[in-house]
Structure formats: structure tokens, C-alpha cells
Tab-separated table of C-alpha atoms and ligand atoms in Angstrom:
chain	number	residue	atom	x	y	z
C	123	UNK	CA	122.832	20.801	79.937
C	124	UNK	CA	124.095	21.137	76.377
C	125	UNK	CA	122.603	18.705	73.888
C	126	UNK	CA	125.064	16.574	71.958
C	127	UNK	CA	124.938	14.356	68.912
C	128	UNK	CA	126.960	11.149	69.097
C	129	UNK	CA	127.982	9.712	65.738
C	130	UNK	CA	128.789	6.025	65.542
C	131	UNK	CA	130.522	4.036	62.845
C	132	UNK	CA	130.435	0.444	64.086
C	133	UNK	CA	132.637	-2.156	62.389
C	134	UNK	CA	133.283	-5.797	63.234
C	135	UNK	CA	135.722	-5.099	66.076
C	136	UNK	CA	135.682	-1.329	66.393
C	137	UNK	CA	133.509	1.712	67.001
C	138	UNK	CA	134.531	5.112	65.666
C	139	UNK	CA	132.692	7.884	67.458
C	140	UNK	CA	132.407	11.662	67.525
C	141	UNK	CA	130.451	14.076	69.625
C	142	UNK	CA	129.050	17.253	68.139
C	143	UNK	CA	127.012	20.038	69.667
C	144	UNK	CA	123.432	19.809	68.501
C	145	UNK	CA	123.078	23.569	68.056
C	146	UNK	CA	126.098	24.292	65.867
C	147	UNK	CA	127.256	20.821	64.807
C	148	UNK	CA	130.758	21.621	66.062
C	149	UNK	CA	132.953	18.736	67.133
C	150	UNK	CA	133.586	18.294	70.871
C	151	UNK	CA	135.543	15.036	70.926
C	152	UNK	CA	136.216	12.144	68.581
C	153	UNK	CA	137.876	8.791	68.865
C	154	UNK	CA	137.641	5.084	68.457
C	155	UNK	CA	137.675	1.843	70.332
C	156	UNK	CA	139.219	-0.968	68.345
C	157	UNK	CA	140.372	-4.488	69.080
C	158	UNK	CA	137.013	-5.276	70.720
C	159	UNK	CA	137.077	-8.696	72.331
C	160	UNK	CA	140.823	-9.131	71.725
C	161	UNK	CA	143.027	-6.209	72.818
C	162	UNK	CA	140.679	-3.239	73.120
C	163	UNK	CA	142.163	0.233	72.904
C	164	UNK	CA	140.352	3.525	73.397
C	165	UNK	CA	141.823	6.628	71.793
C	166	UNK	CA	140.111	10.032	71.864
C	167	UNK	CA	141.054	13.527	70.737
C	168	UNK	CA	139.691	16.979	71.415
C	169	UNK	CA	140.869	19.166	68.567
C	170	UNK	CA	144.435	18.071	67.920
C	171	UNK	CA	145.047	17.035	71.544
C	172	UNK	CA	144.992	13.351	72.403
C	173	UNK	CA	143.004	13.219	75.647
C	174	UNK	CA	142.760	9.440	76.108
C	175	UNK	CA	144.905	6.523	74.957
C	176	UNK	CA	143.922	3.554	77.019
C	177	UNK	CA	144.582	-0.160	76.786
C	178	UNK	CA	143.168	-2.626	79.277
C	179	UNK	CA	144.678	-5.523	81.252
C	180	UNK	CA	143.614	-8.859	79.716
C	181	UNK	CA	139.944	-9.580	80.144
C	182	UNK	CA	139.005	-6.190	81.599
C	183	UNK	CA	138.377	-4.071	78.485
C	184	UNK	CA	135.139	-3.728	76.540
C	185	UNK	CA	134.379	-7.010	74.767
C	186	UNK	CA	131.553	-5.951	72.475
C	187	UNK	CA	129.731	-2.940	71.049
C	188	UNK	CA	127.526	-2.558	74.131
C	189	UNK	CA	130.497	-2.481	76.494
C	190	UNK	CA	132.355	-0.120	74.154
C	191	UNK	CA	129.483	2.339	74.245
C	192	UNK	CA	129.473	2.210	78.055
C	193	UNK	CA	133.162	3.204	77.988
C	194	UNK	CA	132.359	6.074	75.611
C	195	UNK	CA	129.522	7.184	77.889
C	196	UNK	CA	131.852	7.076	80.930
C	197	UNK	CA	134.439	9.104	79.024
C	198	UNK	CA	131.841	11.712	78.143
C	199	UNK	CA	130.595	11.949	81.723
C	200	UNK	CA	134.139	12.391	82.973
C	201	UNK	CA	135.205	15.045	80.458
C	202	UNK	CA	131.933	16.837	79.778
C	203	UNK	CA	129.648	16.328	82.798
C	204	UNK	CA	127.387	19.214	81.770
C	205	UNK	CA	126.591	17.729	78.344
C	206	UNK	CA	124.236	14.944	77.360
C	207	UNK	CA	123.706	12.817	74.269
C	208	UNK	CA	120.267	13.652	72.914
C	209	UNK	CA	120.628	12.015	69.504
C	210	UNK	CA	122.791	9.282	68.016
C	211	UNK	CA	123.585	9.243	64.292
C	212	UNK	CA	124.676	5.902	62.847
C	213	UNK	CA	126.661	5.293	59.711
C	214	UNK	CA	124.793	2.475	57.973
C	215	UNK	CA	126.451	1.105	54.889
C	216	UNK	CA	123.331	-0.059	53.065
C	217	UNK	CA	119.967	1.605	52.676
C	218	UNK	CA	118.921	-0.571	49.724
C	219	UNK	CA	116.876	0.922	46.894
C	220	UNK	CA	114.319	2.590	49.163
C	221	UNK	CA	116.136	4.708	51.762
C	222	UNK	CA	116.886	7.860	49.815
C	223	UNK	CA	117.567	9.951	52.931
C	224	UNK	CA	118.553	9.574	56.564
C	225	UNK	CA	115.748	8.305	58.748
C	226	UNK	CA	114.683	7.981	62.380
C	227	UNK	CA	115.447	4.447	63.539
C	228	UNK	CA	112.448	2.628	64.964
C	229	UNK	CA	111.608	-1.081	65.056
C	230	UNK	CA	110.053	-1.044	61.585
C	231	UNK	CA	113.059	0.662	59.990
C	232	UNK	CA	115.413	-1.689	61.835
C	233	UNK	CA	113.585	-4.735	60.478
C	234	UNK	CA	113.879	-3.340	56.944
C	235	UNK	CA	117.602	-2.720	57.454
C	236	UNK	CA	118.159	-6.214	58.842
C	237	UNK	CA	116.570	-7.573	55.677
C	238	UNK	CA	119.424	-5.860	53.759
C	239	UNK	CA	122.117	-7.798	55.690
C	240	UNK	CA	122.711	-10.222	52.787
C	241	UNK	CA	123.598	-7.257	50.528
C	242	UNK	CA	126.460	-6.169	52.831
C	243	UNK	CA	127.204	-9.127	55.113
C	244	UNK	CA	130.614	-7.814	56.180
C	245	UNK	CA	129.319	-4.420	57.305
C	246	UNK	CA	125.559	-4.137	57.805
C	247	UNK	CA	125.214	-6.615	60.724
C	248	UNK	CA	127.968	-4.762	62.637
C	249	UNK	CA	126.375	-1.391	61.907
C	250	UNK	CA	123.105	-2.749	63.297
C	251	UNK	CA	124.840	-4.185	66.382
C	252	UNK	CA	126.006	-0.610	66.992
C	253	UNK	CA	122.387	0.550	66.782
C	254	UNK	CA	121.224	-2.083	69.277
C	255	UNK	CA	124.027	-1.140	71.665
C	256	UNK	CA	123.276	2.588	71.340
C	257	UNK	CA	119.571	2.058	71.961
C	258	UNK	CA	120.462	0.245	75.179
C	259	UNK	CA	123.099	2.768	76.274
C	260	UNK	CA	121.087	5.887	75.361
C	261	UNK	CA	117.456	4.756	75.720
C	262	UNK	CA	116.061	8.288	75.614
C	263	UNK	CA	118.091	9.526	72.651
C	264	UNK	CA	116.795	9.846	69.111
C	265	UNK	CA	118.517	7.244	66.892
C	266	UNK	CA	119.088	8.167	63.239
C	267	UNK	CA	120.365	6.027	60.341
C	268	UNK	CA	122.584	7.771	57.768
C	269	UNK	CA	123.339	5.700	54.683
C	270	UNK	CA	126.364	5.404	52.418
C	271	UNK	CA	124.017	4.601	49.551
C	272	UNK	CA	121.434	7.429	49.798
C	273	UNK	CA	123.476	10.029	47.908
C	274	UNK	CA	123.466	7.803	44.809
C	275	UNK	CA	119.751	7.086	44.639
C	276	UNK	CA	119.143	9.656	41.910
C	277	UNK	CA	121.372	7.774	39.464
C	278	UNK	CA	119.797	7.454	36.054
C	279	UNK	CA	118.711	3.863	35.439
C	280	UNK	CA	121.617	3.144	33.073
C	281	UNK	CA	124.041	3.826	35.914
C	282	UNK	CA	121.950	1.867	38.377
C	283	UNK	CA	121.598	-1.425	36.549
C	284	UNK	CA	123.593	-4.403	35.304
C	285	UNK	CA	122.851	-5.978	31.921
C	286	UNK	CA	121.109	-8.950	33.535
C	287	UNK	CA	117.495	-10.009	33.019
C	288	UNK	CA	115.253	-7.382	34.546
C	289	UNK	CA	114.022	-9.637	37.349
C	290	UNK	CA	117.435	-9.309	39.018
C	291	UNK	CA	117.157	-5.507	39.085
C	292	UNK	CA	113.683	-5.844	40.577
C	293	UNK	CA	115.128	-8.201	43.205
C	294	UNK	CA	117.631	-5.528	44.253
C	295	UNK	CA	120.692	-6.532	42.207
C	296	UNK	CA	121.701	-2.958	41.357
C	297	UNK	CA	124.640	-0.598	41.389
C	298	UNK	CA	124.085	1.076	44.745
C	299	UNK	CA	127.291	3.079	45.078
C	300	UNK	CA	128.895	3.826	48.467
C	301	UNK	CA	130.955	6.531	50.259
C	302	UNK	CA	127.861	8.726	49.850
C	303	UNK	CA	128.330	10.581	53.148
C	304	UNK	CA	131.824	11.568	52.086
C	305	UNK	CA	130.647	12.790	48.662
C	306	UNK	CA	127.790	14.735	50.196
C	307	UNK	CA	130.182	16.406	52.627
C	308	UNK	CA	132.535	17.382	49.787
C	309	UNK	CA	129.619	18.874	47.841
C	310	UNK	CA	128.701	20.930	50.915
C	311	UNK	CA	132.344	22.118	51.279
C	312	UNK	CA	132.423	23.120	47.610
C	313	UNK	CA	129.386	25.301	48.279
C	314	UNK	CA	130.830	26.738	51.518
C	315	UNK	CA	134.075	27.602	49.731
C	316	UNK	CA	132.152	29.457	47.018
C	317	UNK	CA	133.259	27.040	44.291
C	318	UNK	CA	129.874	25.622	43.279
C	319	UNK	CA	129.315	27.971	40.317
C	320	UNK	CA	132.510	26.644	38.713
C	321	UNK	CA	131.915	23.013	39.631
C	322	UNK	CA	128.720	22.006	37.799
C	323	UNK	CA	130.394	18.863	36.474
C	324	UNK	CA	132.418	17.526	39.369
C	325	UNK	CA	134.338	14.289	39.884
C	326	UNK	CA	135.252	13.399	43.462
C	327	UNK	CA	137.839	10.707	44.113
C	328	UNK	CA	137.569	9.288	47.631
C	329	UNK	CA	140.908	7.490	47.864
C	330	UNK	CA	141.423	5.800	51.229
C	331	UNK	CA	141.750	2.224	52.316
C	332	UNK	CA	138.382	1.928	50.593
C	333	UNK	CA	138.370	3.871	47.328
C	334	UNK	CA	135.755	5.019	44.854
C	335	UNK	CA	134.957	7.864	42.492
C	336	UNK	CA	131.736	9.708	41.874
C	337	UNK	CA	130.454	11.819	38.997
C	338	UNK	CA	128.325	14.669	40.365
C	339	UNK	CA	126.254	17.092	38.309
C	340	UNK	CA	125.023	20.198	40.144
C	341	UNK	CA	125.388	18.439	43.475
C	342	UNK	CA	123.648	15.218	42.402
C	343	UNK	CA	125.467	11.888	41.988
C	344	UNK	CA	124.911	10.459	38.525
C	345	UNK	CA	127.523	7.674	38.465
C	346	UNK	CA	129.897	5.908	40.836
C	347	UNK	CA	132.658	3.358	40.418
C	348	UNK	CA	131.294	1.183	43.228
C	349	UNK	CA	128.399	-1.088	42.382
C	350	UNK	CA	126.342	-3.771	44.074
C	351	UNK	CA	128.958	-4.016	46.799
C	352	UNK	CA	131.918	-1.932	47.915
C	353	UNK	CA	134.196	-4.288	45.952
C	354	UNK	CA	133.731	-2.838	42.478
C	355	UNK	CA	135.626	-0.061	40.721
C	356	UNK	CA	139.063	1.048	41.893
C	357	UNK	CA	141.588	-1.304	43.476
C	358	UNK	CA	141.735	-0.621	47.227
C	359	UNK	CA	143.923	-1.438	50.225
C	360	UNK	CA	142.863	-5.081	50.276
C	361	UNK	CA	139.909	-5.184	47.829
C	362	UNK	CA	140.301	-6.106	44.173
C	363	UNK	CA	138.108	-3.473	42.513
C	364	UNK	CA	136.672	-4.184	39.065
C	365	UNK	CA	137.193	-7.778	37.965
C	366	UNK	CA	135.953	-9.818	35.022
C	367	UNK	CA	133.120	-11.974	36.451
C	368	UNK	CA	134.550	-14.791	34.319
C	369	UNK	CA	137.485	-14.930	36.746
C	370	UNK	CA	135.073	-15.779	39.547
C	371	UNK	CA	133.374	-18.472	37.457
C	372	UNK	CA	136.798	-19.948	36.757
C	373	UNK	CA	137.861	-19.869	40.408
C	374	UNK	CA	134.621	-21.553	41.473
C	375	UNK	CA	134.234	-24.009	38.592
C	376	UNK	CA	137.846	-24.993	37.933
C	377	UNK	CA	139.591	-24.272	41.216
C	378	UNK	CA	136.767	-25.300	43.532
C	379	UNK	CA	136.908	-22.161	45.634
C	380	UNK	CA	134.105	-21.744	48.149
C	381	UNK	CA	132.130	-18.556	48.797
C	382	UNK	CA	134.082	-18.045	52.030
C	383	UNK	CA	137.431	-18.431	50.266
C	384	UNK	CA	136.426	-16.074	47.480
C	385	UNK	CA	135.118	-13.520	49.964
C	386	UNK	CA	138.427	-13.561	51.837
C	387	UNK	CA	140.400	-13.318	48.596
C	388	UNK	CA	138.422	-10.425	47.114
C	389	UNK	CA	137.895	-8.369	50.288
C	390	UNK	CA	141.014	-9.046	52.362
C	391	UNK	CA	143.846	-10.373	50.234
C	392	UNK	CA	143.684	-8.392	47.001
C	393	UNK	CA	144.194	-4.750	45.982
C	394	UNK	CA	147.460	-3.052	46.971
C	395	UNK	CA	148.173	-5.761	49.525
C	396	UNK	CA	147.627	-8.624	47.107
C	397	UNK	CA	149.527	-7.056	44.223
C	398	UNK	CA	152.504	-6.004	46.330
C	399	UNK	CA	152.566	-8.936	48.722
C	400	UNK	CA	153.758	-6.345	51.236
C	401	UNK	CA	151.121	-3.974	52.572
C	402	UNK	CA	147.785	-2.264	51.950
C	403	UNK	CA	149.303	1.065	53.003
C	404	UNK	CA	150.572	3.464	50.343
C	405	UNK	CA	153.239	4.774	52.748
C	406	UNK	CA	154.779	1.292	53.083
C	407	UNK	CA	154.722	0.787	49.326
C	408	UNK	CA	156.330	4.157	48.616
C	409	UNK	CA	159.132	3.337	51.052
C	410	UNK	CA	159.725	-0.145	49.684
C	411	UNK	CA	162.232	-0.867	46.908
C	412	UNK	CA	160.506	-4.154	46.054
C	413	UNK	CA	159.389	-4.022	42.377
C	414	UNK	CA	156.020	-5.495	43.364
C	415	UNK	CA	155.360	-2.469	45.575
C	416	UNK	CA	155.944	-0.192	42.568
C	417	UNK	CA	153.719	-2.378	40.371
C	418	UNK	CA	150.874	-2.206	42.899
C	419	UNK	CA	151.053	1.601	42.881
C	420	UNK	CA	151.296	1.619	39.055
C	421	UNK	CA	148.071	-0.375	38.854
C	422	UNK	CA	146.316	1.896	41.367
C	423	UNK	CA	147.331	5.041	39.448
C	424	UNK	CA	146.361	3.496	36.099
C	425	UNK	CA	142.885	2.574	37.331
C	426	UNK	CA	142.242	5.965	38.967
C	427	UNK	CA	143.220	7.709	35.690
C	428	UNK	CA	141.020	5.347	33.712
C	429	UNK	CA	138.002	5.909	35.943
C	430	UNK	CA	138.593	9.679	35.917
C	431	UNK	CA	138.062	9.527	32.167
C	432	UNK	CA	134.994	7.329	32.593
C	433	UNK	CA	133.431	9.652	35.182
C	434	UNK	CA	134.104	12.695	32.963
C	435	UNK	CA	132.462	10.844	30.053
C	436	UNK	CA	129.409	10.098	32.244
C	437	UNK	CA	129.138	13.843	32.878
C	438	UNK	CA	129.907	14.704	29.216
C	439	UNK	CA	132.495	17.180	30.419
C	440	UNK	CA	134.358	18.255	33.486
C	441	UNK	CA	134.623	21.491	35.491
C	442	UNK	CA	136.365	20.393	38.672
C	443	UNK	CA	137.957	17.431	40.445
C	444	UNK	CA	138.293	16.884	44.202
C	445	UNK	CA	140.672	14.396	45.783
C	446	UNK	CA	139.928	13.246	49.317
C	447	UNK	CA	140.442	10.295	51.719
C	448	UNK	CA	143.739	9.266	53.334
C	449	UNK	CA	145.520	8.813	49.991
C	450	UNK	CA	143.856	11.716	48.170
C	451	UNK	CA	144.604	14.102	51.041
C	452	UNK	CA	148.165	13.008	51.823
C	453	UNK	CA	149.890	11.176	48.991
C	454	UNK	CA	151.306	14.059	46.914
C	455	UNK	CA	153.379	11.718	44.741
C	456	UNK	CA	150.337	9.734	43.743
C	457	UNK	CA	148.358	12.939	43.128
C	458	UNK	CA	151.112	14.017	40.768
C	459	UNK	CA	151.052	10.673	38.975
C	460	UNK	CA	147.254	10.727	38.664
C	461	UNK	CA	146.972	14.332	37.474
C	462	UNK	CA	149.948	14.992	35.196
C	463	UNK	CA	149.559	14.616	31.398
C	464	UNK	CA	145.795	15.097	31.703
C	465	UNK	CA	145.669	18.283	29.607
C	466	UNK	CA	143.467	16.416	27.093
C	467	UNK	CA	140.871	16.371	29.878
C	468	UNK	CA	141.455	20.039	30.733
C	469	UNK	CA	143.577	19.371	33.835
C	470	UNK	CA	146.849	21.214	34.296
C	471	UNK	CA	148.468	20.419	37.631
C	472	UNK	CA	150.667	22.896	39.527
C	473	UNK	CA	153.180	20.670	41.268
C	474	UNK	CA	154.459	23.380	43.568
C	475	UNK	CA	150.959	23.740	44.958
C	476	UNK	CA	150.548	19.976	45.029
C	477	UNK	CA	153.662	19.344	47.108
C	478	UNK	CA	152.986	22.437	49.270
C	479	UNK	CA	149.663	20.795	50.271
C	480	UNK	CA	147.565	23.710	49.034
C	481	UNK	CA	143.844	23.236	48.639
C	482	UNK	CA	143.970	24.060	44.931
C	483	UNK	CA	146.566	22.004	43.068
C	484	UNK	CA	145.743	23.068	39.481
C	485	UNK	CA	147.260	26.040	37.669
C	486	UNK	CA	145.361	29.358	37.512
C	487	UNK	CA	144.678	28.801	33.812
C	488	UNK	CA	143.691	25.131	34.060
C	489	UNK	CA	140.244	24.794	32.437
C	490	UNK	CA	139.426	22.142	35.051
C	491	UNK	CA	140.251	23.104	38.630
C	492	UNK	CA	141.516	20.417	41.008
C	493	UNK	CA	141.154	20.628	44.789
C	494	UNK	CA	142.317	18.562	47.753
C	495	UNK	CA	139.615	18.750	50.408
C	496	UNK	CA	139.645	16.659	53.615
C	497	UNK	CA	136.458	14.669	54.004
C	498	UNK	CA	134.438	14.469	57.220
C	499	UNK	CA	131.802	11.750	57.153
C	500	UNK	CA	131.104	12.206	60.873
C	501	UNK	CA	130.212	15.859	60.320
C	502	UNK	CA	127.766	14.795	57.601
C	503	UNK	CA	126.161	12.268	59.959
C	504	UNK	CA	125.895	14.973	62.646
C	505	UNK	CA	124.219	17.379	60.215
C	506	UNK	CA	121.700	14.758	59.084
C	507	UNK	CA	120.993	13.811	62.680
C	508	UNK	CA	120.523	17.456	63.716
C	509	UNK	CA	118.098	17.942	60.810
C	510	UNK	CA	116.020	14.895	61.751
C	511	UNK	CA	116.133	15.959	65.419
C	512	UNK	CA	114.762	19.386	64.455
C	513	UNK	CA	111.992	17.726	62.431
C	514	UNK	CA	111.148	15.544	65.416
C	515	UNK	CA	111.559	18.494	67.864
C	516	UNK	CA	114.270	16.625	69.798
C	517	UNK	CA	116.917	18.609	71.689
C	518	UNK	CA	117.411	22.329	71.842
C	519	UNK	CA	118.558	24.543	69.018
C	520	UNK	CA	120.207	27.085	71.297
O	82	ADP	P1	139.604	4.383	55.471
O	82	ADP	O1	139.026	3.951	54.162
O	82	ADP	O2	139.936	3.236	56.382
O	82	ADP	O3	138.837	5.510	56.147
O	82	ADP	P2	141.634	6.416	55.085
O	82	ADP	O4	140.818	7.353	54.256
O	82	ADP	O5	141.981	6.838	56.478
O	82	ADP	O6	141.047	4.959	55.099
O	82	ADP	O7	142.996	6.148	54.271
O	82	ADP	C1	143.995	5.335	54.814
O	82	ADP	C2	145.099	5.177	53.771
O	82	ADP	O8	145.608	6.469	53.378
O	82	ADP	C3	146.311	4.455	54.313
O	82	ADP	O9	146.156	3.058	54.221
O	82	ADP	C4	147.410	4.945	53.386
O	82	ADP	O10	147.431	4.131	52.224
O	82	ADP	C5	146.960	6.327	52.985
O	82	ADP	N1	147.746	7.395	53.634
O	82	ADP	C6	147.524	7.981	54.822
O	82	ADP	N2	148.475	8.911	55.083
O	82	ADP	C7	149.318	8.916	54.032
O	82	ADP	C8	150.506	9.655	53.684
O	82	ADP	N3	151.001	10.601	54.493
O	82	ADP	N4	151.099	9.373	52.503
O	82	ADP	C9	150.599	8.418	51.692
O	82	ADP	N5	149.483	7.699	51.950
O	82	ADP	C10	148.857	7.941	53.097
């Protein structure tokens, strides 16, 4: 039997999963079940080959996380009968101020994570439902929590706090930062590619449906555009990004908006979707000739350029920039718009390389080198889980 690591990213109505070998952390299969409870669909790939694409007749598909995991287990048994899940690594959005590293999930840790639910009510409870389901489905497997916040826990205090009375900081009202697993993976790729010596002061832009930027000095995060929640910073697919808190006071005090209404507005109806009135997807906006689609992209580009300057200022200089995430990896037009005319910052973009989808999109003589590197949060979870498994002597290393 070969030992496998299952990675789980559980959302409100979906589970993204991947299976990696424990010994080499190489990917065996990955996929997702979405539409849980409504119209579930299971899609899985091995390498670039789609091996499953299954919908279910009404009422027969997995209705919740537990049932979804049973389907994943059945899929594994069918395709890889000689392999077993020895450890499960969970993406957990919030580790609060205390979890500075991935950790074995036991009842005590779970209770501490549940206590953080109010800090990420749209994500944390679903992540923890995934944990409960995985504990039931794989009772003998090691369960590991990997946090989106851990990578940012070395922020200097000035990048960790708001200018509120200190008691709020003590009560956990801090700038946590997110997308940490993605940033950590990119830092590891920079090292693997032999670029670390020229990337002491690095800015990574994770531009996907969720978007943030991170200032990294010698592999350590020192500032991030996301704050207390994953709402702050850059505009996103449907999230507003940075907003004057006075707007919220106005909407509550003068317009009578409730917490639920504001939550829906800021998380689901704003960003590219809100500005354009069309879509949260950059591809739709690039294809549209509606002026509001162009304005939404203008705002996105403007804010990314602005935060690039802010991140470079936090680092007091810049050696390298990495773009990643669905937009960063694929949207060459937006990369061009973000990176041109940035010579003042030391960036000189080579558009031929940019449109040819090369990894390095800056010119040879650019003082700041710019790379496009695909992220892989699942791989990072698998590596953390393998490390904790080795510490706990779980699974075989051969
Ligand atoms: P998530 O935050 O959900 O993981 P992704 O990192 O997968 O999101 O990014 C998804 C977004 O990437 C899409 O909504 C779309 O805006 C953008 N995107 C994906 N492919 C392309 C493409 N070929 N051209 C432009 N934008 C793209």
C-alpha cells in the first residue's frame, strides 16, 4: 500500500481535493465536488486528463461535506485500489494570532479554531465542517490544519495593527493577511528556480477571484494588502477591497443597512462584478464592449499599480515581482497594463515575453525582474502535512 496525503479545501457548497504521494509529494489526482445539496458535480483530473465528470440524478448526489468525502473515497478506491489516505491536510482560512505554523488537528486545536469562526464567518465554519467530515471518513488518518494566515505572523507590529485603541489589538482586531499558502509556495518556487539570491525584496501579487499582494523580505512576509478579513486591499471578483470605513458608517447610519445586507454587498456584489454590472470574470469583461466593463478593469489595474508601489515602499526597495493566480497567470493584457511605465520602480517589461507566456516577462536589463509563476496551494498543504506526518511518525517515507 502506498501512503497518500489528501488535501481538502472545503467551502460552503464545494470541496476541492488533491491526492499526493506521502513520500515524494507528487500529485496523483485532483478535483472538486461543487453544487453540494443543489446540483452536485464531481470533476477529477490525473495530470491533464479528465478522468471523472459526473453529475447526479436529482436527490442522489452528495448533499453535504460528509457525503462528498465518501464519493472521493469511492473514487480513490476505484482508481487507485493499492493506495490509502494516511494523512489529510486541510486548508483553514484563519489561524488567529497564535497559529504560526501548520498543526495536528485534535479536539483542543479544533475548539480553538471554532472560537475563531466570528473572524471569518463565511469561510471558517465550512473549513471546519470539512475537518469533521474527514475525521469521520478517514478515522485512522492524521488530520493537519494549514492556515492562510500563518505566513504573515512575522509582520512587524506596524503592519499588524490598526490605529484603534490598543484593547482592540489585544482582542484580536489585527491585520492577519491571507493567501499565505500561495505566497509560501511561490517563495519555495523562487528558491527551486535558483532566483532567491536576486529576490531579497520580493512582491508577490496573487490575482485571482480573490486578490492580494504581499511584500516579502528574504522569504518572510512583512506586509500584505489584506487585513482583518479577506475583504481589504485590492478589488476582487465580487469583493470591494479597500474602502473608507466612513462609507460603512454612512450606509448603516443613513441608509439603514443591516449587517447581512452589508456583508452581501461587500463580499458578493462589489469588485469587478459590482463596478461592471456584468461579471466577476476578467475574460467576460475583456470581451465586453460595455464602457462599465472597461471601467472595472481600469479600477483593478489602478489599484494593483498603487499597491505595488505601497508594497515596494514597505520593503524600502524592490528586487523582483511575481504575478500568480488565475488573472496573474493568464491575463497578459492586464499584466501589460500593470507593468508598463513602471521604470521609476525599476521594472521594464518585455511584452514579447509577456504575450508569449514566458516565465520571465521583464527585459534582461530590467533592474527589477518580473516572473509569472503558477501557484499551487494544494502542494503547499501536502508539504506541510508530510512534514507534520514525519514529526508524528505517521506513514512511510519510502
Ligand atoms: P480563485 O481565487 O477562485 O482561486 P483563480 O485564481 O482561479 O480564482 O482565478 C479565477 C479568475 O482568473 C477568473 O475569474 C478570471 O477573472 C481570471 N482568468 C482565468 N483565466 C483567464 C484568462 N485566460 N484570461 C483572463 N483572465 C483569466
